[in-house]
mmCIF file with all atom_site columns, C-alpha atoms in Angstrom:
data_model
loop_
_atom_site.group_PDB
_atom_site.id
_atom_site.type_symbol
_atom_site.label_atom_id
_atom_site.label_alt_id
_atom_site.label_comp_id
_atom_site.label_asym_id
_atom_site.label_entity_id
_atom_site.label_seq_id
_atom_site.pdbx_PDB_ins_code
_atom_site.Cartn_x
_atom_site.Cartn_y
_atom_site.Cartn_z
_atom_site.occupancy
_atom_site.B_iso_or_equiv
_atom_site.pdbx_formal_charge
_atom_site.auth_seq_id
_atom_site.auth_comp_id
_atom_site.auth_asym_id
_atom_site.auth_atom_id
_atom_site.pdbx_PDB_model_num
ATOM 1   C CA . UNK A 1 1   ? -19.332 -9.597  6.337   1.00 70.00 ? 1   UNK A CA 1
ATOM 2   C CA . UNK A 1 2   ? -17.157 -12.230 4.680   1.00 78.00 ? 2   UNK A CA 1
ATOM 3   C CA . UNK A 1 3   ? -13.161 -11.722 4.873   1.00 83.00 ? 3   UNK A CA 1
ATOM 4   C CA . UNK A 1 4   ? -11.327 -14.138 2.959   1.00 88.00 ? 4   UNK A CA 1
ATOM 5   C CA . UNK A 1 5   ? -7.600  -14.694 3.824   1.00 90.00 ? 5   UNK A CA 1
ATOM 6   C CA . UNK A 1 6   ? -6.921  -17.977 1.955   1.00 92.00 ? 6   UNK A CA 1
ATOM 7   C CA . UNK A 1 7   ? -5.116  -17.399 -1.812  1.00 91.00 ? 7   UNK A CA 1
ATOM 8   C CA . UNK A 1 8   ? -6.786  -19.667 -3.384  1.00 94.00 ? 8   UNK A CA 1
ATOM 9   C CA . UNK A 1 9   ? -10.436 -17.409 -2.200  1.00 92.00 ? 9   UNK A CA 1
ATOM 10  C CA . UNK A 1 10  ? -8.182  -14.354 -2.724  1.00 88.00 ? 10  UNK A CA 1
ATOM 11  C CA . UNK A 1 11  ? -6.902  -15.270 -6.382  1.00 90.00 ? 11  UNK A CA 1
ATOM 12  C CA . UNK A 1 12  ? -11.065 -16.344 -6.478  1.00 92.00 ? 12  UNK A CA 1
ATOM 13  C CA . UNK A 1 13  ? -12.967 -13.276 -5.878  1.00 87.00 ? 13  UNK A CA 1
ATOM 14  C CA . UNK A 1 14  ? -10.050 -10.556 -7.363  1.00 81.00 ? 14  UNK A CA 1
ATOM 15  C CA . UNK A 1 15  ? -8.417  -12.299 -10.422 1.00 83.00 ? 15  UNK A CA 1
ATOM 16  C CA . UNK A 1 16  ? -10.582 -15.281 -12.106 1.00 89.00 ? 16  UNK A CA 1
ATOM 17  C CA . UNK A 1 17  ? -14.038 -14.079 -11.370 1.00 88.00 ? 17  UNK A CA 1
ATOM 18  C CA . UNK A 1 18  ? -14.137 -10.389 -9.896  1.00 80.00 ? 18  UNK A CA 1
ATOM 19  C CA . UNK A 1 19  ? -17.127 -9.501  -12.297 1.00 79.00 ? 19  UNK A CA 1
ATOM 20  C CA . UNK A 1 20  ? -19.594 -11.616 -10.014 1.00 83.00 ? 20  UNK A CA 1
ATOM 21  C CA . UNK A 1 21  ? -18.668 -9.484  -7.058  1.00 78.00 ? 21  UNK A CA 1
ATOM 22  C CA . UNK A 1 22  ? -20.218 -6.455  -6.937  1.00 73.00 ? 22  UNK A CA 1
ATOM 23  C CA . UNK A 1 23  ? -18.218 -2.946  -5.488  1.00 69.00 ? 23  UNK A CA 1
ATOM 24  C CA . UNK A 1 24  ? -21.395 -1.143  -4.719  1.00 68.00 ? 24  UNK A CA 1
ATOM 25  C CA . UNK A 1 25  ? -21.019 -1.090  -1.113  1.00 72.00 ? 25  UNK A CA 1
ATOM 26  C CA . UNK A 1 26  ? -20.821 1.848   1.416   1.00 77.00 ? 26  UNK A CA 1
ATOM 27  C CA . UNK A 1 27  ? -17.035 0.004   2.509   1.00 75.00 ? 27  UNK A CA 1
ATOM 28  C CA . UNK A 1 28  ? -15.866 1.315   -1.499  1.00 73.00 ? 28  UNK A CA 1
ATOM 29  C CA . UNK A 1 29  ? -16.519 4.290   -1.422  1.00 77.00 ? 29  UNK A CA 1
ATOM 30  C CA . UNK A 1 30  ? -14.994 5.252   2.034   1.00 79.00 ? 30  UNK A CA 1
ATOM 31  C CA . UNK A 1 31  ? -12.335 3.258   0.788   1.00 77.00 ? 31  UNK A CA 1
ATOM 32  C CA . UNK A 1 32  ? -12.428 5.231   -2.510  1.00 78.00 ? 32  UNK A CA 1
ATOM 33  C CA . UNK A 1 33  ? -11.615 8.304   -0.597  1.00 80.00 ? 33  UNK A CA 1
ATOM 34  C CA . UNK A 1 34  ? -7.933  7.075   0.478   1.00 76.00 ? 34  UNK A CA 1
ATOM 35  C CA . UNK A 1 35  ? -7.440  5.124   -2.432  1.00 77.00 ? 35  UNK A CA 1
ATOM 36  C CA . UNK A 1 36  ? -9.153  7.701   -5.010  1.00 79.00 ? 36  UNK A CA 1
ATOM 37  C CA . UNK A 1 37  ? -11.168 5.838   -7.868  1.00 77.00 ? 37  UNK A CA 1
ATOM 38  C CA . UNK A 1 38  ? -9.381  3.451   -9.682  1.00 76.00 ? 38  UNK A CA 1
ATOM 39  C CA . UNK A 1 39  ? -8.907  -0.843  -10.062 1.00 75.00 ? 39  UNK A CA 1
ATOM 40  C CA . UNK A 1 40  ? -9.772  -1.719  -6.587  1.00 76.00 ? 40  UNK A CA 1
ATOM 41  C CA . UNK A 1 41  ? -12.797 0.803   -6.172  1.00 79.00 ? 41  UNK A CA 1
ATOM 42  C CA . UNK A 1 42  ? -14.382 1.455   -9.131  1.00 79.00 ? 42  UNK A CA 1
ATOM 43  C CA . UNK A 1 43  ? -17.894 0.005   -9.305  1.00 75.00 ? 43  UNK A CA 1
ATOM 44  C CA . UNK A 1 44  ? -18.167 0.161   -12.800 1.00 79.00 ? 44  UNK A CA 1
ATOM 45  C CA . UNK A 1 45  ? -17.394 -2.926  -14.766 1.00 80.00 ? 45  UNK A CA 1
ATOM 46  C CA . UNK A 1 46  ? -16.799 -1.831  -18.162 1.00 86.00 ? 46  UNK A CA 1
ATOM 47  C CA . UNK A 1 47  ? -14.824 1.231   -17.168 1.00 85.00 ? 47  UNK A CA 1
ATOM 48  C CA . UNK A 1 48  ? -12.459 -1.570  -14.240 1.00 81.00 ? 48  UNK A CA 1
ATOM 49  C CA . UNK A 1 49  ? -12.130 -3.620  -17.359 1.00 84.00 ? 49  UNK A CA 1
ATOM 50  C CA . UNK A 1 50  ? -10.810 -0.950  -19.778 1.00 87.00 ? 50  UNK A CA 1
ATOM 51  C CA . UNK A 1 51  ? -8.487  0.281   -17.009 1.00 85.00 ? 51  UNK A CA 1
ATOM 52  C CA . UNK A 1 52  ? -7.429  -3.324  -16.485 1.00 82.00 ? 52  UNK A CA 1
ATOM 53  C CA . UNK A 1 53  ? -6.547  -3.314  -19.909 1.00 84.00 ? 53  UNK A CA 1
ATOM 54  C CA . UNK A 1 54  ? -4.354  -0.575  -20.015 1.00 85.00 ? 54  UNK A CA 1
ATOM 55  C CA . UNK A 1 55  ? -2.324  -1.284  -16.917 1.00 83.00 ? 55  UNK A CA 1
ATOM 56  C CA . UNK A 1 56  ? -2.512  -4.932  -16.498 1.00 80.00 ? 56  UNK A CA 1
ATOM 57  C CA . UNK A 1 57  ? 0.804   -5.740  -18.376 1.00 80.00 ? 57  UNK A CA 1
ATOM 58  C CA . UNK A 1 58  ? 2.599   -3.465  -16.184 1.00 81.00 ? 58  UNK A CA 1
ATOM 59  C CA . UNK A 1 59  ? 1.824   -5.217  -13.318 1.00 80.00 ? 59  UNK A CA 1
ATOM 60  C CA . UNK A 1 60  ? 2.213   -8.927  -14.501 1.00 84.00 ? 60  UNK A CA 1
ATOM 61  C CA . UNK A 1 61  ? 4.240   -11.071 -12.716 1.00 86.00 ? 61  UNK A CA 1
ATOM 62  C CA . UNK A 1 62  ? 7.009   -11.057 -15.445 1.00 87.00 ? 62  UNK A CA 1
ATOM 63  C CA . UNK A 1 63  ? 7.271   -7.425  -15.197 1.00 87.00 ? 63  UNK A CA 1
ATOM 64  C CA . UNK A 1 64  ? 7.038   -6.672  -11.506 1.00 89.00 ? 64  UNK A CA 1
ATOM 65  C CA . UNK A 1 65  ? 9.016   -9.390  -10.277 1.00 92.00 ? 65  UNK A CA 1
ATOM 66  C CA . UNK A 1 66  ? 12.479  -7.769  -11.175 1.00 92.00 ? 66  UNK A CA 1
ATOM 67  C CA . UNK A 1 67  ? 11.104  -5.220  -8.333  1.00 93.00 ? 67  UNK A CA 1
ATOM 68  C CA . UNK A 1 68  ? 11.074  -7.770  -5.421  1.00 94.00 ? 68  UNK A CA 1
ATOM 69  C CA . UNK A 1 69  ? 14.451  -6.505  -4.178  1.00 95.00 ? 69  UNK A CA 1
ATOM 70  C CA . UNK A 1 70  ? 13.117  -3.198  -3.713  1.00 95.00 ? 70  UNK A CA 1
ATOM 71  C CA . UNK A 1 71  ? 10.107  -4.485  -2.106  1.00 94.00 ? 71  UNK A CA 1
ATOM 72  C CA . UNK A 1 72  ? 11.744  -7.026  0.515   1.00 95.00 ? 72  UNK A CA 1
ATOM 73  C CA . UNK A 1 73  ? 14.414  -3.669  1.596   1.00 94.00 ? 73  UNK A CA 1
ATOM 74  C CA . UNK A 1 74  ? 11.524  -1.517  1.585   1.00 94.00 ? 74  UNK A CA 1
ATOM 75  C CA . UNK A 1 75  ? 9.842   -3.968  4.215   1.00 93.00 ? 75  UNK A CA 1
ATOM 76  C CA . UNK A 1 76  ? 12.482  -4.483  6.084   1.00 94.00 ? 76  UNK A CA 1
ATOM 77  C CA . UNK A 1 77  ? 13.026  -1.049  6.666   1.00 92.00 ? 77  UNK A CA 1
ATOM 78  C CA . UNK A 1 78  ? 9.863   -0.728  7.610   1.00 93.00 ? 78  UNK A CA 1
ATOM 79  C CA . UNK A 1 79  ? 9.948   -2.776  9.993   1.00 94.00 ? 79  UNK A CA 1
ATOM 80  C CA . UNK A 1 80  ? 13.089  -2.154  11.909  1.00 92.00 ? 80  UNK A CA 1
ATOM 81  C CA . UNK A 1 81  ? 11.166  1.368   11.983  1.00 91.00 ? 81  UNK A CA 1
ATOM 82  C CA . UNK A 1 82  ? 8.145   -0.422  13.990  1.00 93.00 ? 82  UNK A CA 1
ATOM 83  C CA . UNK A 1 83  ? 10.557  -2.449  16.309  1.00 93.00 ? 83  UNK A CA 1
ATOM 84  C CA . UNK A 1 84  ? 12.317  0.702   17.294  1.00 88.00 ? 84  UNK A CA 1
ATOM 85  C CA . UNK A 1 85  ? 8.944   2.460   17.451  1.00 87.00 ? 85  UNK A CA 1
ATOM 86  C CA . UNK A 1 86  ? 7.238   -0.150  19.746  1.00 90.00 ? 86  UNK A CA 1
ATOM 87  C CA . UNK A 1 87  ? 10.236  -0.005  22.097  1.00 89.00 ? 87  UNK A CA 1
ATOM 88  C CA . UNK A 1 88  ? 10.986  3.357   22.377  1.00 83.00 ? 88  UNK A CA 1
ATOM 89  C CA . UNK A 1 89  ? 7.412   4.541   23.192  1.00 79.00 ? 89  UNK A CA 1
ATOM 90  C CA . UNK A 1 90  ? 5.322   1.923   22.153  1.00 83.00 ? 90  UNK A CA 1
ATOM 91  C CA . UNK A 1 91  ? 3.072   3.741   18.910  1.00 82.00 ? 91  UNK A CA 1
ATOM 92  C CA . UNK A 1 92  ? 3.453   2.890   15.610  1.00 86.00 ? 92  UNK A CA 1
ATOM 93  C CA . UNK A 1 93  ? 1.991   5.455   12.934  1.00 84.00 ? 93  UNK A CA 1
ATOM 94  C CA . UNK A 1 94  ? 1.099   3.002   10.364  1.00 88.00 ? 94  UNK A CA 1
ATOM 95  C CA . UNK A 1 95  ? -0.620  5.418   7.719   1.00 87.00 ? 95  UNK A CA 1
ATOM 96  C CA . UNK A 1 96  ? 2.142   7.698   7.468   1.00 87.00 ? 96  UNK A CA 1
ATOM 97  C CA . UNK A 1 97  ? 4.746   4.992   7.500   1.00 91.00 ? 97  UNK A CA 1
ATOM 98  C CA . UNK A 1 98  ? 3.194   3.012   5.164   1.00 91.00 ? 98  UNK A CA 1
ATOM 99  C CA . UNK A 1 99  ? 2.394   6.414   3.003   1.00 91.00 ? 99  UNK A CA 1
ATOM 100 C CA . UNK A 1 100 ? 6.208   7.391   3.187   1.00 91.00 ? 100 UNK A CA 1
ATOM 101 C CA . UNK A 1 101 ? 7.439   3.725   2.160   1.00 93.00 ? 101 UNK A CA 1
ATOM 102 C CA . UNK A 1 102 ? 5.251   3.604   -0.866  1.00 93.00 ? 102 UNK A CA 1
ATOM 103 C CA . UNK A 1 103 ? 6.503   7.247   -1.833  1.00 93.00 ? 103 UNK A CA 1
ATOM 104 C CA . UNK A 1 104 ? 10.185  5.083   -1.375  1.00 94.00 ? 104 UNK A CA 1
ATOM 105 C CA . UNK A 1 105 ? 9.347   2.252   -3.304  1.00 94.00 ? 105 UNK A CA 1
ATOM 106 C CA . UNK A 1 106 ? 7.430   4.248   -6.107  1.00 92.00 ? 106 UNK A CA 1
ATOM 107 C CA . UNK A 1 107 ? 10.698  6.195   -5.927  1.00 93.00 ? 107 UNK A CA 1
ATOM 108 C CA . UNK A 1 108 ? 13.319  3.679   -6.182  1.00 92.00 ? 108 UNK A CA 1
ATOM 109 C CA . UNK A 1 109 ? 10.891  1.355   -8.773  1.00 90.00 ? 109 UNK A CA 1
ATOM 110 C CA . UNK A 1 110 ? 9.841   3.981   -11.155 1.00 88.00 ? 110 UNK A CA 1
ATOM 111 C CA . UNK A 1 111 ? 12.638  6.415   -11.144 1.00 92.00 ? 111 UNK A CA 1
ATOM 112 C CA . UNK A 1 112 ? 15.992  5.099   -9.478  1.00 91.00 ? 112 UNK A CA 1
ATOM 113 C CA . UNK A 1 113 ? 15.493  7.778   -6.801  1.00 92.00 ? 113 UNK A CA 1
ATOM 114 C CA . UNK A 1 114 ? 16.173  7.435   -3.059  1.00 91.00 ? 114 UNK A CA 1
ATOM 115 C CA . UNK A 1 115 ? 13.954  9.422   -1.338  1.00 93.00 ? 115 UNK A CA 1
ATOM 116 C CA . UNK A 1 116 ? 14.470  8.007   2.041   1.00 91.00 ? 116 UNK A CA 1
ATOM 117 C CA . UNK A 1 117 ? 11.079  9.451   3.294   1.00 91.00 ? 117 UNK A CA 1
ATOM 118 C CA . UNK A 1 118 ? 10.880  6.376   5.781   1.00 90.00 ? 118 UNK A CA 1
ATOM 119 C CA . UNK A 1 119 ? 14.349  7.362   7.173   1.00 88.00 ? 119 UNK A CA 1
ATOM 120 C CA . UNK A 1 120 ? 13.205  11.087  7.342   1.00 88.00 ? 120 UNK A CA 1
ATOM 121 C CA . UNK A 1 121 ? 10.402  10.269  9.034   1.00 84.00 ? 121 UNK A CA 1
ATOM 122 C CA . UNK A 1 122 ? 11.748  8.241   11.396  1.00 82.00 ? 122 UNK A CA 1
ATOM 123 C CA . UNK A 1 123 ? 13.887  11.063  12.217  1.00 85.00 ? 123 UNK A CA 1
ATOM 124 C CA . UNK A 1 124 ? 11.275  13.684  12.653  1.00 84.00 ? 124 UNK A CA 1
ATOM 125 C CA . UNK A 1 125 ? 9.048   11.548  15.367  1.00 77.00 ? 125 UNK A CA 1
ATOM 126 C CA . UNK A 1 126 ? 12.466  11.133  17.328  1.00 75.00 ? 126 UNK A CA 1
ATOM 127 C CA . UNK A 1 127 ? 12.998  14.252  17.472  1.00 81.00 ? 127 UNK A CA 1
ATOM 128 C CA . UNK A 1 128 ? 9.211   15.390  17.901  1.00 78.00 ? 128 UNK A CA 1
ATOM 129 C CA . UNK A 1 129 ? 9.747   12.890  20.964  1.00 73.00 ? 129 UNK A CA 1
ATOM 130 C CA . UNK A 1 130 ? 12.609  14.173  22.141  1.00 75.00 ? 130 UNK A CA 1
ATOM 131 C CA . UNK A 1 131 ? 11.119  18.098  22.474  1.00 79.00 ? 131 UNK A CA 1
ATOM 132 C CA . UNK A 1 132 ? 7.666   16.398  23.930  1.00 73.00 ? 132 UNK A CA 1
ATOM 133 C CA . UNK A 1 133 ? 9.816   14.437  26.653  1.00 71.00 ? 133 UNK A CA 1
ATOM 134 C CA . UNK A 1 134 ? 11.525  17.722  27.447  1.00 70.00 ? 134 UNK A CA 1
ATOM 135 C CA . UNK A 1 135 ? 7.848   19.462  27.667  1.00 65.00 ? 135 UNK A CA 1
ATOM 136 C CA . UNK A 1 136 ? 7.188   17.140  30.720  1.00 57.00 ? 136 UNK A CA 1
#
């Protein structure tokens, strides 16, 4: 296995020459089944490129980047969640946090809603804390 972490790879392998890289691996599919079928997993390269097509202006730089302020609050929300987490009892629940602030910032970006799921959340596992500690 091969896990590239510079940009320049990165930019490489996803953006500039992702046709010479196949997707036909056992790794895409079982990441197909959180992700469902789409840019990322699809092994197909004619159907990737038509959906490429269709979304790609939506998610060029130009249009995305008035969306950054919702991203960095997002994140930092996020993590003052884990810090709080990690020193009150010491687990983070990083699918479901990361589920409910994408459900936020799909929210915010696409509709103007605040659906403070992260906030909710963070409320529930207190208080699911809270009743366990009294179990004991």
């Amino acid at each position: 296995r091969v896990v590239i972490t510079d940009p320049a790879g990165i930019h490489h392998v996803l953006v500039t020459h992702q046709y010479n890289y196949t997707k036909n691996m056992p790794q895409y599919k079982q990441l197909s089944r959180f992700l469902g079928e789409g840019l990322v997993t699809i092994a197909d390269i004619h159907e990737h490129r038509r959906l490429r097509g269709i979304i790609g202006e939506a998610f060029s730089y130009s249009n995305i980047k008035q969306y950054f302020p919702i991203f960095t609050s997002m994140g930092s929300l996020l993590m003052a969640k884990w810090s709080r987490d990690a020193e009150s009892h010491g687990v983070i629940s990083v699918m479901s946090d990361f589920g409910a602030c994408t459900l936020d910032v799909i929210g915010r970006a696409a509709f103007g809603s605040y659906f403070n799921t992260v906030q909710d959340l963070a409320q529930k596992q207190h208080q699911d804390l809270k009743e366990h500690e009294g179990e004991d």
